[in-house]
């Protein structure tokens, strides 16, 4: 294991890795206003985008599942890497050499397991490409030429050849410094009787890359007549390669998919090549497995799949045989996960895109995609083809077989339309067909607005409020906040009421009850999550923290003058204390480099750190200006922070009024007069605070 990477190198990598570019490799991002970007979260399945990126601060946060952090955190979580591995991956992307601060390690002495496996795959891809030029690969070159692929196409897709020997690649990579353990772990070799042997032998090879272009595995086609060996063989699941999440050609098609708002899913490597060469550059293929849920998630993120009215398309190409129809049915069952329109493109002669290009040229491939059929229609008609609809009995059986397919359509507007079409295809009464569809389950309720529950509770982005039973939702085991027994008085700027929450010198329980003395900025070991933020004072406290984190140069001394217990929510109080621990907002205004990281590191637990990231990304509630753009200025910041103080004073006033009502003015005249004077002073102070705002 390599030592700790020097902090200055980590900062250099972070600065050289724009978060919008790195996230954009995985997620189709669109403007969300105020300089923010939004897309579908790569960490959980959702139908409405709740994943926000703030390029100006280098942060991301998902209001659906609560995942958030900086560009390094994103790479860690998306690729399941350690911190060092993520930094190394970003450093390679930015061409930065890293130095290690512990144990005398240097940049070249030791690298992560992932980096070693990636290097081995890169070396293997280069070796296979070289081998395709050798005399022993003549039969492989002839097959490619027969399929219509010239030298330029072979080079573009980096097609290679795995020699027929038992350990040609193993010996080559050993000579490059890779260990047998690394070759076995990466799936480049298999365990033989006398040691590792090549996994791919006498096969054409296609490198399979991640969205960033790093080779993580291979697909290989058999060239021999050995019927006991599979025609196509892929890399097994490894730390780099998971077949259920891999799409061949995605590295080449990713940008075009986002640009064209269309993806064409084909069944083989040569089909991908044929489509791209014919001009359909959005083609991709699965790798040795059926198109499934994980593949859908990837495409939805790239397409920004969120609205069926925007015209995004996924087009499946299947063979015209029974196997192709089964594949179409599987796609139909998965189709409901998409919001976009899905289609099927099947050539009447049963030719796949590669064969079609060989027989009729590039234009025929483009026409195949253009003449696509809606997936629902294709599947229903394919099922109807199994029955003799010229007889009454055949029509009834066909109706009973296809009605469940119509009932499975979740789009309530689309379902009755296909019911009417089915009636026409069968020559039956529309009412009879509709009744059969309902009996088959067509009365299921439509999915309403999707709610996201997770670490951050249920979030409503329109008002920045948190509620619900998530761990930050205020209703969990740490929910609820008990008022402490502290006291305070006076009319100065720091005379806010002492309402103790969390821990301090008093007693505290996880339910939020307890006492707190003073306002010493001590860390809290456990802090309850935010309560329901529907009330305007809570919203103002949330807004104040957002402004302090995002605009420290504007918040300045005014924010630092607020007492921690002027934030009544325990989690917000904890963030206020974390800001105090790192020197306050005034210090950050003079040194903003690493400001947000310092605050997050001072948080008492992961829940508060997650909330800090959320507030860093969440846009302020300031109203749009004349040109429709949000504008945060000194006046807005002053108004919000002043209202926090006014809210605190009003709470103190209410407390004193309550005490006056309970106090006997005759028997305890002196105490009554003192409280009355204090109340008058607070009222004058509050009026003084409000005057500039009212003006």
PDB file of C-alpha atoms in Angstrom, residues 136-395:
ATOM      1  CA  UNK A 136      -0.430 -16.169 -37.489  1.00  0.00           C
ATOM      2  CA  UNK A 137      -3.459 -13.850 -37.476  1.00  0.00           C
ATOM      3  CA  UNK A 138      -4.132 -14.085 -41.200  1.00  0.00           C
ATOM      4  CA  UNK A 139      -7.422 -15.957 -40.697  1.00  0.00           C
ATOM      5  CA  UNK A 140      -8.563 -13.276 -38.251  1.00  0.00           C
ATOM      6  CA  UNK A 141      -7.824 -10.461 -40.681  1.00  0.00           C
ATOM      7  CA  UNK A 142      -9.653 -12.318 -43.439  1.00  0.00           C
ATOM      8  CA  UNK A 143     -12.759 -12.661 -41.287  1.00  0.00           C
ATOM      9  CA  UNK A 144     -12.772  -8.922 -40.556  1.00  0.00           C
ATOM     10  CA  UNK A 145     -12.298  -8.038 -44.215  1.00  0.00           C
ATOM     11  CA  UNK A 146     -15.110 -10.412 -45.162  1.00  0.00           C
ATOM     12  CA  UNK A 147     -17.318  -8.557 -42.698  1.00  0.00           C
ATOM     13  CA  UNK A 148     -16.591  -5.281 -44.443  1.00  0.00           C
ATOM     14  CA  UNK A 149     -13.997  -3.851 -42.060  1.00  0.00           C
ATOM     15  CA  UNK A 150     -10.876  -2.313 -43.581  1.00  0.00           C
ATOM     16  CA  UNK A 151      -7.633  -1.382 -41.824  1.00  0.00           C
ATOM     17  CA  UNK A 152      -9.025   2.003 -40.770  1.00  0.00           C
ATOM     18  CA  UNK A 153     -12.027   0.421 -39.085  1.00  0.00           C
ATOM     19  CA  UNK A 154      -9.852  -2.181 -37.365  1.00  0.00           C
ATOM     20  CA  UNK A 155      -7.607   0.564 -36.025  1.00  0.00           C
ATOM     21  CA  UNK A 156     -10.527   2.760 -34.926  1.00  0.00           C
ATOM     22  CA  UNK A 157     -12.020   0.004 -32.777  1.00  0.00           C
ATOM     23  CA  UNK A 158      -8.611  -1.388 -31.719  1.00  0.00           C
ATOM     24  CA  UNK A 159      -9.505  -4.920 -32.750  1.00  0.00           C
ATOM     25  CA  UNK A 160      -6.737  -7.385 -31.888  1.00  0.00           C
ATOM     26  CA  UNK A 161      -5.792 -11.039 -31.991  1.00  0.00           C
ATOM     27  CA  UNK A 162      -5.065 -13.409 -29.090  1.00  0.00           C
ATOM     28  CA  UNK A 163      -2.495 -16.020 -30.262  1.00  0.00           C
ATOM     29  CA  UNK A 164      -3.314 -19.689 -30.103  1.00  0.00           C
ATOM     30  CA  UNK A 165      -0.592 -20.635 -27.594  1.00  0.00           C
ATOM     31  CA  UNK A 166      -1.356 -21.475 -23.997  1.00  0.00           C
ATOM     32  CA  UNK A 167       0.512 -18.638 -22.300  1.00  0.00           C
ATOM     33  CA  UNK A 168       1.638 -16.108 -24.919  1.00  0.00           C
ATOM     34  CA  UNK A 169      -0.003 -13.143 -23.163  1.00  0.00           C
ATOM     35  CA  UNK A 170       0.993 -14.378 -19.702  1.00  0.00           C
ATOM     36  CA  UNK A 171       4.659 -14.523 -20.698  1.00  0.00           C
ATOM     37  CA  UNK A 172       4.458 -11.107 -22.371  1.00  0.00           C
ATOM     38  CA  UNK A 173       2.888  -9.412 -19.335  1.00  0.00           C
ATOM     39  CA  UNK A 174       5.267 -11.113 -16.922  1.00  0.00           C
ATOM     40  CA  UNK A 175       8.039  -9.527 -18.932  1.00  0.00           C
ATOM     41  CA  UNK A 176       6.331  -6.165 -18.410  1.00  0.00           C
ATOM     42  CA  UNK A 177       6.483  -6.600 -14.639  1.00  0.00           C
ATOM     43  CA  UNK A 178       2.971  -7.851 -13.921  1.00  0.00           C
ATOM     44  CA  UNK A 179       2.450 -10.687 -11.455  1.00  0.00           C
ATOM     45  CA  UNK A 180       0.489 -13.897 -11.959  1.00  0.00           C
ATOM     46  CA  UNK A 181      -1.851 -12.780  -9.193  1.00  0.00           C
ATOM     47  CA  UNK A 182      -2.659  -9.563 -11.084  1.00  0.00           C
ATOM     48  CA  UNK A 183      -3.293 -11.439 -14.332  1.00  0.00           C
ATOM     49  CA  UNK A 184      -5.664 -13.879 -12.621  1.00  0.00           C
ATOM     50  CA  UNK A 185      -7.421 -11.134 -10.664  1.00  0.00           C
ATOM     51  CA  UNK A 186      -7.947  -9.059 -13.802  1.00  0.00           C
ATOM     52  CA  UNK A 187      -9.383 -11.981 -15.792  1.00  0.00           C
ATOM     53  CA  UNK A 188      -6.578 -11.892 -18.367  1.00  0.00           C
ATOM     54  CA  UNK A 189      -5.494 -15.392 -17.376  1.00  0.00           C
ATOM     55  CA  UNK A 190      -7.080 -18.542 -15.983  1.00  0.00           C
ATOM     56  CA  UNK A 191      -5.617 -21.042 -13.560  1.00  0.00           C
ATOM     57  CA  UNK A 192      -4.142 -24.023 -15.429  1.00  0.00           C
ATOM     58  CA  UNK A 193      -2.595 -27.254 -14.211  1.00  0.00           C
ATOM     59  CA  UNK A 194       0.895 -25.804 -14.299  1.00  0.00           C
ATOM     60  CA  UNK A 195       0.097 -22.178 -13.586  1.00  0.00           C
ATOM     61  CA  UNK A 196      -1.755 -19.319 -15.296  1.00  0.00           C
ATOM     62  CA  UNK A 197      -2.769 -19.698 -18.945  1.00  0.00           C
ATOM     63  CA  UNK A 198      -4.212 -17.152 -21.352  1.00  0.00           C
ATOM     64  CA  UNK A 199      -7.992 -16.762 -21.056  1.00  0.00           C
ATOM     65  CA  UNK A 200      -8.278 -15.857 -24.748  1.00  0.00           C
ATOM     66  CA  UNK A 201      -6.556 -18.074 -27.319  1.00  0.00           C
ATOM     67  CA  UNK A 202      -6.876 -17.943 -31.121  1.00  0.00           C
ATOM     68  CA  UNK A 203      -9.578 -15.303 -30.966  1.00  0.00           C
ATOM     69  CA  UNK A 204     -10.273 -11.848 -32.321  1.00  0.00           C
ATOM     70  CA  UNK A 205     -10.423  -9.406 -29.422  1.00  0.00           C
ATOM     71  CA  UNK A 206     -12.344  -6.201 -28.810  1.00  0.00           C
ATOM     72  CA  UNK A 207     -11.258  -4.017 -25.881  1.00  0.00           C
ATOM     73  CA  UNK A 208     -14.133  -3.035 -23.603  1.00  0.00           C
ATOM     74  CA  UNK A 209     -13.616   0.364 -21.984  1.00  0.00           C
ATOM     75  CA  UNK A 210     -15.283   2.344 -19.227  1.00  0.00           C
ATOM     76  CA  UNK A 211     -16.927   5.680 -20.140  1.00  0.00           C
ATOM     77  CA  UNK A 212     -13.586   7.434 -19.675  1.00  0.00           C
ATOM     78  CA  UNK A 213     -11.859   5.193 -22.225  1.00  0.00           C
ATOM     79  CA  UNK A 214      -9.869   2.976 -19.831  1.00  0.00           C
ATOM     80  CA  UNK A 215      -9.738  -0.665 -20.984  1.00  0.00           C
ATOM     81  CA  UNK A 216     -11.321  -2.852 -18.295  1.00  0.00           C
ATOM     82  CA  UNK A 217     -11.945  -6.115 -20.164  1.00  0.00           C
ATOM     83  CA  UNK A 218     -12.243  -7.868 -23.516  1.00  0.00           C
ATOM     84  CA  UNK A 219     -14.744  -9.570 -25.745  1.00  0.00           C
ATOM     85  CA  UNK A 220     -13.319 -12.288 -27.963  1.00  0.00           C
ATOM     86  CA  UNK A 221     -14.632 -14.286 -30.951  1.00  0.00           C
ATOM     87  CA  UNK A 222     -13.519 -17.825 -31.623  1.00  0.00           C
ATOM     88  CA  UNK A 223     -11.676 -18.380 -34.922  1.00  0.00           C
ATOM     89  CA  UNK A 224     -11.172 -22.142 -34.688  1.00  0.00           C
ATOM     90  CA  UNK A 225     -13.727 -24.869 -35.444  1.00  0.00           C
ATOM     91  CA  UNK A 226     -13.684 -26.104 -31.858  1.00  0.00           C
ATOM     92  CA  UNK A 227     -17.408 -26.531 -31.112  1.00  0.00           C
ATOM     93  CA  UNK A 228     -16.691 -27.204 -27.438  1.00  0.00           C
ATOM     94  CA  UNK A 229     -15.450 -23.648 -27.037  1.00  0.00           C
ATOM     95  CA  UNK A 230     -17.973 -20.775 -26.906  1.00  0.00           C
ATOM     96  CA  UNK A 231     -18.170 -18.642 -30.026  1.00  0.00           C
ATOM     97  CA  UNK A 232     -17.897 -15.486 -27.927  1.00  0.00           C
ATOM     98  CA  UNK A 233     -16.002 -15.278 -24.653  1.00  0.00           C
ATOM     99  CA  UNK A 234     -15.827 -12.279 -22.346  1.00  0.00           C
ATOM    100  CA  UNK A 235     -13.777 -11.201 -19.380  1.00  0.00           C
ATOM    101  CA  UNK A 236     -15.301 -12.611 -16.176  1.00  0.00           C
ATOM    102  CA  UNK A 237     -16.434 -10.300 -13.392  1.00  0.00           C
ATOM    103  CA  UNK A 238     -13.366  -8.669 -11.837  1.00  0.00           C
ATOM    104  CA  UNK A 239     -12.638  -5.624  -9.664  1.00  0.00           C
ATOM    105  CA  UNK A 240     -12.682  -3.617 -12.921  1.00  0.00           C
ATOM    106  CA  UNK A 241     -15.326  -5.401 -14.972  1.00  0.00           C
ATOM    107  CA  UNK A 242     -18.952  -6.124 -14.088  1.00  0.00           C
ATOM    108  CA  UNK A 243     -20.816  -7.456 -17.114  1.00  0.00           C
ATOM    109  CA  UNK A 244     -24.185  -6.229 -15.839  1.00  0.00           C
ATOM    110  CA  UNK A 245     -22.926  -2.631 -15.858  1.00  0.00           C
ATOM    111  CA  UNK A 246     -20.760  -2.665 -18.991  1.00  0.00           C
ATOM    112  CA  UNK A 247     -21.777  -1.530 -22.480  1.00  0.00           C
ATOM    113  CA  UNK A 248     -19.399  -2.047 -25.383  1.00  0.00           C
ATOM    114  CA  UNK A 249     -18.783   1.127 -27.385  1.00  0.00           C
ATOM    115  CA  UNK A 250     -20.035   3.440 -24.645  1.00  0.00           C
ATOM    116  CA  UNK A 251     -16.712   5.276 -24.535  1.00  0.00           C
ATOM    117  CA  UNK A 252     -17.104   6.062 -28.255  1.00  0.00           C
ATOM    118  CA  UNK A 253     -20.863   6.725 -28.229  1.00  0.00           C
ATOM    119  CA  UNK A 254     -21.282   8.548 -24.919  1.00  0.00           C
ATOM    120  CA  UNK A 255     -21.083  12.097 -26.226  1.00  0.00           C
ATOM    121  CA  UNK A 256     -23.167  11.335 -29.299  1.00  0.00           C
ATOM    122  CA  UNK A 257     -25.866   9.694 -27.167  1.00  0.00           C
ATOM    123  CA  UNK A 258     -26.135  12.827 -25.057  1.00  0.00           C
ATOM    124  CA  UNK A 259     -26.089  15.060 -28.128  1.00  0.00           C
ATOM    125  CA  UNK A 260     -28.562  13.111 -30.267  1.00  0.00           C
ATOM    126  CA  UNK A 261     -30.760  12.113 -27.303  1.00  0.00           C
ATOM    127  CA  UNK A 262     -30.871   8.605 -28.734  1.00  0.00           C
ATOM    128  CA  UNK A 263     -29.174   5.293 -28.065  1.00  0.00           C
ATOM    129  CA  UNK A 264     -29.177   2.290 -30.403  1.00  0.00           C
ATOM    130  CA  UNK A 265     -28.714  -1.039 -28.592  1.00  0.00           C
ATOM    131  CA  UNK A 266     -27.341  -3.834 -30.801  1.00  0.00           C
ATOM    132  CA  UNK A 267     -26.343  -7.406 -30.010  1.00  0.00           C
ATOM    133  CA  UNK A 268     -22.699  -7.753 -31.017  1.00  0.00           C
ATOM    134  CA  UNK A 269     -19.314  -6.079 -31.352  1.00  0.00           C
ATOM    135  CA  UNK A 270     -19.342  -6.159 -35.151  1.00  0.00           C
ATOM    136  CA  UNK A 271     -22.859  -4.684 -35.112  1.00  0.00           C
ATOM    137  CA  UNK A 272     -21.537  -1.736 -33.107  1.00  0.00           C
ATOM    138  CA  UNK A 273     -18.727  -1.308 -35.624  1.00  0.00           C
ATOM    139  CA  UNK A 274     -21.124  -1.494 -38.571  1.00  0.00           C
ATOM    140  CA  UNK A 275     -23.494   1.092 -37.109  1.00  0.00           C
ATOM    141  CA  UNK A 276     -20.726   3.553 -36.278  1.00  0.00           C
ATOM    142  CA  UNK A 277     -19.152   3.193 -39.706  1.00  0.00           C
ATOM    143  CA  UNK A 278     -22.588   3.701 -41.293  1.00  0.00           C
ATOM    144  CA  UNK A 279     -23.039   6.966 -39.415  1.00  0.00           C
ATOM    145  CA  UNK A 280     -25.196   5.738 -36.512  1.00  0.00           C
ATOM    146  CA  UNK A 281     -22.638   6.681 -33.866  1.00  0.00           C
ATOM    147  CA  UNK A 282     -24.910   6.113 -30.858  1.00  0.00           C
ATOM    148  CA  UNK A 283     -24.695   2.310 -31.133  1.00  0.00           C
ATOM    149  CA  UNK A 284     -23.674   0.239 -28.099  1.00  0.00           C
ATOM    150  CA  UNK A 285     -23.936  -3.432 -27.120  1.00  0.00           C
ATOM    151  CA  UNK A 286     -24.120  -5.530 -23.979  1.00  0.00           C
ATOM    152  CA  UNK A 287     -21.197  -7.829 -23.255  1.00  0.00           C
ATOM    153  CA  UNK A 288     -22.200 -11.457 -22.912  1.00  0.00           C
ATOM    154  CA  UNK A 289     -25.421 -10.778 -21.010  1.00  0.00           C
ATOM    155  CA  UNK A 290     -28.983  -9.616 -21.638  1.00  0.00           C
ATOM    156  CA  UNK A 291     -29.843  -5.919 -21.562  1.00  0.00           C
ATOM    157  CA  UNK A 292     -30.919  -5.355 -17.970  1.00  0.00           C
ATOM    158  CA  UNK A 293     -31.657  -2.979 -15.143  1.00  0.00           C
ATOM    159  CA  UNK A 294     -28.115  -1.695 -14.643  1.00  0.00           C
ATOM    160  CA  UNK A 295     -27.731  -0.977 -18.343  1.00  0.00           C
ATOM    161  CA  UNK A 296     -30.975   0.996 -18.250  1.00  0.00           C
ATOM    162  CA  UNK A 297     -29.669   3.117 -15.385  1.00  0.00           C
ATOM    163  CA  UNK A 298     -26.549   3.953 -17.370  1.00  0.00           C
ATOM    164  CA  UNK A 299     -28.520   4.974 -20.447  1.00  0.00           C
ATOM    165  CA  UNK A 300     -31.045   6.972 -18.463  1.00  0.00           C
ATOM    166  CA  UNK A 301     -28.254   9.011 -16.895  1.00  0.00           C
ATOM    167  CA  UNK A 302     -26.655   9.665 -20.276  1.00  0.00           C
ATOM    168  CA  UNK A 303     -29.964  10.553 -21.916  1.00  0.00           C
ATOM    169  CA  UNK A 304     -31.190  12.633 -19.012  1.00  0.00           C
ATOM    170  CA  UNK A 305     -34.262  10.372 -19.230  1.00  0.00           C
ATOM    171  CA  UNK A 306     -36.879  12.343 -17.334  1.00  0.00           C
ATOM    172  CA  UNK A 307     -39.721  13.437 -19.624  1.00  0.00           C
ATOM    173  CA  UNK A 308     -41.513  11.346 -22.233  1.00  0.00           C
ATOM    174  CA  UNK A 309     -42.490  14.459 -24.159  1.00  0.00           C
ATOM    175  CA  UNK A 310     -38.918  15.515 -24.977  1.00  0.00           C
ATOM    176  CA  UNK A 311     -38.416  12.905 -27.694  1.00  0.00           C
ATOM    177  CA  UNK A 312     -35.535  10.884 -26.245  1.00  0.00           C
ATOM    178  CA  UNK A 313     -35.289   7.448 -27.819  1.00  0.00           C
ATOM    179  CA  UNK A 314     -33.810   4.022 -27.158  1.00  0.00           C
ATOM    180  CA  UNK A 315     -33.844   1.769 -30.221  1.00  0.00           C
ATOM    181  CA  UNK A 316     -33.239  -1.974 -29.839  1.00  0.00           C
ATOM    182  CA  UNK A 317     -32.144  -4.050 -32.822  1.00  0.00           C
ATOM    183  CA  UNK A 318     -33.012  -7.740 -32.620  1.00  0.00           C
ATOM    184  CA  UNK A 319     -32.792 -10.667 -34.984  1.00  0.00           C
ATOM    185  CA  UNK A 320     -36.120 -11.550 -36.598  1.00  0.00           C
ATOM    186  CA  UNK A 321     -36.067 -15.119 -35.261  1.00  0.00           C
ATOM    187  CA  UNK A 322     -37.701 -16.464 -32.106  1.00  0.00           C
ATOM    188  CA  UNK A 323     -34.621 -15.650 -30.028  1.00  0.00           C
ATOM    189  CA  UNK A 324     -34.884 -12.042 -31.163  1.00  0.00           C
ATOM    190  CA  UNK A 325     -38.555 -11.935 -30.220  1.00  0.00           C
ATOM    191  CA  UNK A 326     -37.726 -13.279 -26.762  1.00  0.00           C
ATOM    192  CA  UNK A 327     -35.102 -10.579 -26.415  1.00  0.00           C
ATOM    193  CA  UNK A 328     -37.726  -8.004 -27.399  1.00  0.00           C
ATOM    194  CA  UNK A 329     -40.080  -9.335 -24.738  1.00  0.00           C
ATOM    195  CA  UNK A 330     -37.343  -9.015 -22.104  1.00  0.00           C
ATOM    196  CA  UNK A 331     -36.773  -5.448 -23.247  1.00  0.00           C
ATOM    197  CA  UNK A 332     -40.526  -4.830 -23.026  1.00  0.00           C
ATOM    198  CA  UNK A 333     -40.558  -5.979 -19.408  1.00  0.00           C
ATOM    199  CA  UNK A 334     -37.658  -3.639 -18.617  1.00  0.00           C
ATOM    200  CA  UNK A 335     -39.115  -0.813 -20.715  1.00  0.00           C
ATOM    201  CA  UNK A 336     -41.200   0.496 -17.844  1.00  0.00           C
ATOM    202  CA  UNK A 337     -38.013   1.692 -16.165  1.00  0.00           C
ATOM    203  CA  UNK A 338     -37.542   4.208 -18.964  1.00  0.00           C
ATOM    204  CA  UNK A 339     -39.407   7.477 -19.302  1.00  0.00           C
ATOM    205  CA  UNK A 340     -38.269   7.874 -22.903  1.00  0.00           C
ATOM    206  CA  UNK A 341     -39.855   6.163 -25.911  1.00  0.00           C
ATOM    207  CA  UNK A 342     -38.411   2.744 -26.750  1.00  0.00           C
ATOM    208  CA  UNK A 343     -38.435   1.200 -30.195  1.00  0.00           C
ATOM    209  CA  UNK A 344     -37.457  -1.986 -32.031  1.00  0.00           C
ATOM    210  CA  UNK A 345     -35.667  -2.069 -35.384  1.00  0.00           C
ATOM    211  CA  UNK A 346     -35.854  -5.490 -37.072  1.00  0.00           C
ATOM    212  CA  UNK A 347     -34.779  -6.097 -40.663  1.00  0.00           C
ATOM    213  CA  UNK A 348     -37.455  -8.165 -42.489  1.00  0.00           C
ATOM    214  CA  UNK A 349     -34.823 -10.564 -43.832  1.00  0.00           C
ATOM    215  CA  UNK A 350     -33.546 -11.192 -40.309  1.00  0.00           C
ATOM    216  CA  UNK A 351     -30.143  -9.588 -41.011  1.00  0.00           C
ATOM    217  CA  UNK A 352     -28.243  -7.987 -38.151  1.00  0.00           C
ATOM    218  CA  UNK A 353     -26.674  -4.518 -38.728  1.00  0.00           C
ATOM    219  CA  UNK A 354     -23.309  -5.995 -39.715  1.00  0.00           C
ATOM    220  CA  UNK A 355     -24.863  -8.378 -42.246  1.00  0.00           C
ATOM    221  CA  UNK A 356     -27.155  -5.634 -43.525  1.00  0.00           C
ATOM    222  CA  UNK A 357     -24.208  -3.317 -44.150  1.00  0.00           C
ATOM    223  CA  UNK A 358     -22.337  -6.087 -45.986  1.00  0.00           C
ATOM    224  CA  UNK A 359     -25.332  -6.836 -48.217  1.00  0.00           C
ATOM    225  CA  UNK A 360     -26.818  -3.392 -48.859  1.00  0.00           C
ATOM    226  CA  UNK A 361     -24.380  -0.735 -47.640  1.00  0.00           C
ATOM    227  CA  UNK A 362     -24.329   2.029 -45.035  1.00  0.00           C
ATOM    228  CA  UNK A 363     -27.628   3.602 -46.106  1.00  0.00           C
ATOM    229  CA  UNK A 364     -29.504   0.370 -45.329  1.00  0.00           C
ATOM    230  CA  UNK A 365     -28.259   0.460 -41.740  1.00  0.00           C
ATOM    231  CA  UNK A 366     -29.444   4.030 -41.300  1.00  0.00           C
ATOM    232  CA  UNK A 367     -32.817   3.150 -42.825  1.00  0.00           C
ATOM    233  CA  UNK A 368     -33.168   0.203 -40.430  1.00  0.00           C
ATOM    234  CA  UNK A 369     -32.872   2.536 -37.453  1.00  0.00           C
ATOM    235  CA  UNK A 370     -35.138   5.159 -39.030  1.00  0.00           C
ATOM    236  CA  UNK A 371     -37.883   2.594 -39.732  1.00  0.00           C
ATOM    237  CA  UNK A 372     -38.135   1.564 -36.104  1.00  0.00           C
ATOM    238  CA  UNK A 373     -41.362   0.284 -34.547  1.00  0.00           C
ATOM    239  CA  UNK A 374     -42.604   1.207 -31.054  1.00  0.00           C
ATOM    240  CA  UNK A 375     -41.600  -1.576 -28.680  1.00  0.00           C
ATOM    241  CA  UNK A 376     -45.135  -2.042 -27.353  1.00  0.00           C
ATOM    242  CA  UNK A 377     -46.494  -2.531 -30.859  1.00  0.00           C
ATOM    243  CA  UNK A 378     -43.730  -4.970 -31.824  1.00  0.00           C
ATOM    244  CA  UNK A 379     -44.214  -7.190 -28.787  1.00  0.00           C
ATOM    245  CA  UNK A 380     -48.001  -7.244 -29.013  1.00  0.00           C
ATOM    246  CA  UNK A 381     -47.960  -8.047 -32.739  1.00  0.00           C
ATOM    247  CA  UNK A 382     -45.318 -10.730 -32.218  1.00  0.00           C
ATOM    248  CA  UNK A 383     -47.596 -12.378 -29.663  1.00  0.00           C
ATOM    249  CA  UNK A 384     -50.610 -12.080 -31.954  1.00  0.00           C
ATOM    250  CA  UNK A 385     -48.639 -13.920 -34.624  1.00  0.00           C
ATOM    251  CA  UNK A 386     -48.805 -17.068 -32.488  1.00  0.00           C
ATOM    252  CA  UNK A 387     -52.595 -17.360 -33.001  1.00  0.00           C
ATOM    253  CA  UNK A 388     -54.959 -17.894 -35.885  1.00  0.00           C
ATOM    254  CA  UNK A 389     -56.968 -14.678 -35.688  1.00  0.00           C
ATOM    255  CA  UNK A 390     -59.145 -15.763 -38.614  1.00  0.00           C
ATOM    256  CA  UNK A 391     -61.253 -17.835 -36.223  1.00  0.00           C
ATOM    257  CA  UNK A 392     -63.353 -16.649 -33.310  1.00  0.00           C
ATOM    258  CA  UNK A 393     -61.567 -19.029 -30.942  1.00  0.00           C
ATOM    259  CA  UNK A 394     -58.161 -17.803 -32.135  1.00  0.00           C
ATOM    260  CA  UNK A 395     -59.135 -14.179 -31.624  1.00  0.00           C
TER     261      UNK A 395
END
